[in-house]
Amino acid sequence: MIQVFVYGTLLEGEANHTVAAPYVLQLEAGCVRGTLYDYGAYPALVLKGDSIVEGEWLQVTEEGLLQMDLLEDYNGPGQHNDYERVWICDALRPEKEGWVYVWDDGRGCPLIPGGSWRTHRQKAK
């Protein structure tokens, strides 16, 4: 079983959750430390800063991870990737760990205050 922390459009009920949904074995709330940026249609996590970023831990099959890699334009270590996939621990439960898709920096995008994509999207409506 593979654990993946999601914080944006892969969250349950968000636009790209259907990519992961057929492969989700378990879903639970979680959070990590970092900074969330708004790229418009989706957010990006940067693992710098000490803010809490809200999200969900998805337990998925290997095929589920492959489908998320395709969505996130992740081609593997050392390849040209939009997002990198790295190992991370939950901010409040360090025993909970898995993969997460991140950027190296905010690429000039606006910060998402509060670290919640859902809250940010609701305020934007």
mmCIF file of C-alpha atoms in Angstrom:
data_model
loop_
_atom_site.group_PDB
_atom_site.id
_atom_site.type_symbol
_atom_site.label_atom_id
_atom_site.label_comp_id
_atom_site.label_asym_id
_atom_site.label_seq_id
_atom_site.Cartn_x
_atom_site.Cartn_y
_atom_site.Cartn_z
ATOM 1 C CA MET A 1 0.000 0.000 0.000
ATOM 2 C CA ILE A 2 1.248 3.446 -0.918
ATOM 3 C CA GLN A 3 0.541 6.630 1.073
ATOM 4 C CA VAL A 4 0.303 9.960 -0.759
ATOM 5 C CA PHE A 5 -0.405 13.330 0.855
ATOM 6 C CA VAL A 6 -2.650 15.518 -1.335
ATOM 7 C CA TYR A 7 -3.493 19.170 -0.710
ATOM 8 C CA GLY A 8 -5.217 20.533 -3.826
ATOM 9 C CA THR A 9 -7.199 19.246 -6.779
ATOM 10 C CA LEU A 10 -6.651 15.592 -5.749
ATOM 11 C CA LEU A 11 -8.557 16.159 -2.481
ATOM 12 C CA GLU A 12 -11.878 14.358 -2.165
ATOM 13 C CA GLY A 13 -14.543 16.450 -3.894
ATOM 14 C CA GLU A 14 -12.046 18.527 -5.896
ATOM 15 C CA ALA A 15 -11.582 18.602 -9.682
ATOM 16 C CA ASN A 16 -8.934 15.863 -10.081
ATOM 17 C CA HIS A 17 -9.959 13.489 -7.303
ATOM 18 C CA THR A 18 -11.497 11.268 -9.996
ATOM 19 C CA VAL A 19 -7.934 10.482 -11.176
ATOM 20 C CA ALA A 20 -7.092 8.848 -7.833
ATOM 21 C CA ALA A 21 -10.536 7.731 -6.645
ATOM 22 C CA PRO A 22 -10.633 4.299 -8.378
ATOM 23 C CA TYR A 23 -7.366 3.389 -6.625
ATOM 24 C CA VAL A 24 -8.020 4.815 -3.148
ATOM 25 C CA LEU A 25 -8.073 2.142 -0.447
ATOM 26 C CA GLN A 26 -8.288 4.558 2.486
ATOM 27 C CA LEU A 27 -8.508 8.319 2.997
ATOM 28 C CA GLU A 28 -7.840 10.354 6.134
ATOM 29 C CA ALA A 29 -7.207 13.987 7.015
ATOM 30 C CA GLY A 30 -3.664 15.147 7.606
ATOM 31 C CA CYS A 31 -1.310 18.100 7.449
ATOM 32 C CA VAL A 32 2.293 18.827 6.616
ATOM 33 C CA ARG A 33 4.646 21.767 7.167
ATOM 34 C CA GLY A 34 5.428 24.055 4.267
ATOM 35 C CA THR A 35 3.963 26.878 2.209
ATOM 36 C CA LEU A 36 1.085 26.669 -0.253
ATOM 37 C CA TYR A 37 1.008 28.763 -3.443
ATOM 38 C CA ASP A 38 -1.853 29.532 -5.855
ATOM 39 C CA TYR A 39 -1.055 28.704 -9.473
ATOM 40 C CA GLY A 40 -4.614 29.520 -10.557
ATOM 41 C CA ALA A 41 -6.363 26.243 -11.312
ATOM 42 C CA TYR A 42 -4.320 24.366 -8.728
ATOM 43 C CA PRO A 43 -1.947 24.895 -5.797
ATOM 44 C CA ALA A 44 1.673 23.962 -5.243
ATOM 45 C CA LEU A 45 3.396 23.024 -2.004
ATOM 46 C CA VAL A 46 6.905 24.224 -1.190
ATOM 47 C CA LEU A 47 8.591 22.503 1.750
ATOM 48 C CA LYS A 48 10.022 25.735 3.119
ATOM 49 C CA GLY A 49 8.485 27.531 6.058
ATOM 50 C CA ASP A 50 6.814 26.222 9.150
ATOM 51 C CA SER A 51 3.146 26.818 8.294
ATOM 52 C CA ILE A 52 0.616 24.006 8.428
ATOM 53 C CA VAL A 53 -0.786 22.877 5.075
ATOM 54 C CA GLU A 54 -4.057 20.949 5.283
ATOM 55 C CA GLY A 55 -4.782 17.941 3.133
ATOM 56 C CA GLU A 56 -5.542 14.243 3.030
ATOM 57 C CA TRP A 57 -3.537 11.055 3.101
ATOM 58 C CA LEU A 58 -4.634 8.709 0.344
ATOM 59 C CA GLN A 59 -3.693 5.080 0.559
ATOM 60 C CA VAL A 60 -3.530 3.953 -3.067
ATOM 61 C CA THR A 61 -2.456 1.068 -5.253
ATOM 62 C CA GLU A 62 0.642 1.207 -7.481
ATOM 63 C CA GLU A 63 -1.611 2.030 -10.436
ATOM 64 C CA GLY A 64 -3.068 4.921 -8.425
ATOM 65 C CA LEU A 65 0.405 6.346 -7.842
ATOM 66 C CA LEU A 66 1.180 5.978 -11.555
ATOM 67 C CA GLN A 67 -2.003 7.858 -12.491
ATOM 68 C CA MET A 68 -1.169 10.660 -10.047
ATOM 69 C CA ASP A 69 2.394 10.812 -11.444
ATOM 70 C CA LEU A 70 0.905 11.343 -14.910
ATOM 71 C CA LEU A 71 -1.429 14.079 -13.668
ATOM 72 C CA GLU A 72 1.384 15.872 -11.818
ATOM 73 C CA ASP A 73 3.761 15.586 -14.791
ATOM 74 C CA TYR A 74 6.220 13.570 -12.709
ATOM 75 C CA ASN A 75 8.485 11.482 -14.948
ATOM 76 C CA GLY A 76 10.840 10.088 -12.323
ATOM 77 C CA PRO A 77 13.941 11.109 -10.360
ATOM 78 C CA GLY A 78 16.360 13.278 -12.315
ATOM 79 C CA GLN A 79 13.880 13.800 -15.165
ATOM 80 C CA HIS A 80 12.236 17.044 -16.287
ATOM 81 C CA ASN A 81 9.247 17.226 -13.918
ATOM 82 C CA ASP A 82 6.682 19.911 -13.182
ATOM 83 C CA TYR A 83 6.366 18.586 -9.628
ATOM 84 C CA GLU A 84 8.905 16.498 -7.761
ATOM 85 C CA ARG A 85 7.660 13.563 -5.708
ATOM 86 C CA VAL A 86 9.334 13.422 -2.289
ATOM 87 C CA TRP A 87 8.898 11.546 1.010
ATOM 88 C CA ILE A 88 7.296 13.481 3.876
ATOM 89 C CA CYS A 89 5.893 12.979 7.376
ATOM 90 C CA ASP A 90 2.618 14.335 8.726
ATOM 91 C CA ALA A 91 3.155 17.477 10.833
ATOM 92 C CA LEU A 92 1.156 16.166 13.803
ATOM 93 C CA ARG A 93 1.674 12.419 13.443
ATOM 94 C CA PRO A 94 5.300 11.770 12.434
ATOM 95 C CA GLU A 95 4.609 8.035 12.176
ATOM 96 C CA LYS A 96 2.323 8.836 9.200
ATOM 97 C CA GLU A 97 4.516 9.211 6.123
ATOM 98 C CA GLY A 98 4.407 8.901 2.376
ATOM 99 C CA TRP A 99 4.816 10.684 -0.939
ATOM 100 C CA VAL A 100 3.876 14.275 -1.777
ATOM 101 C CA TYR A 101 4.208 16.363 -4.947
ATOM 102 C CA VAL A 102 6.129 19.631 -4.442
ATOM 103 C CA TRP A 103 7.823 22.555 -6.146
ATOM 104 C CA ASP A 104 11.278 23.866 -5.171
ATOM 105 C CA ASP A 105 9.986 27.444 -4.854
ATOM 106 C CA GLY A 106 6.797 29.461 -5.313
ATOM 107 C CA ARG A 107 7.624 30.493 -8.909
ATOM 108 C CA GLY A 108 6.294 33.982 -8.212
ATOM 109 C CA CYS A 109 2.784 32.730 -7.439
ATOM 110 C CA PRO A 110 0.672 34.262 -4.659
ATOM 111 C CA LEU A 111 0.777 32.672 -1.233
ATOM 112 C CA ILE A 112 -2.343 30.839 -0.009
ATOM 113 C CA PRO A 113 -2.811 32.186 3.519
ATOM 114 C CA GLY A 114 -3.896 29.608 6.075
ATOM 115 C CA GLY A 115 -2.537 26.649 4.082
ATOM 116 C CA SER A 116 -5.921 25.302 2.949
ATOM 117 C CA TRP A 117 -6.780 24.989 -0.750
ATOM 118 C CA ARG A 118 -10.456 24.362 0.060
ATOM 119 C CA THR A 119 -10.767 27.457 2.260
ATOM 120 C CA HIS A 120 -8.904 29.514 -0.326
ATOM 121 C CA ARG A 121 -11.223 28.319 -3.141
ATOM 122 C CA GLN A 122 -14.324 29.071 -1.051
ATOM 123 C CA LYS A 123 -13.133 32.639 -0.395
ATOM 124 C CA ALA A 124 -12.436 33.130 -4.101
ATOM 125 C CA LYS A 125 -16.034 32.287 -5.081
#
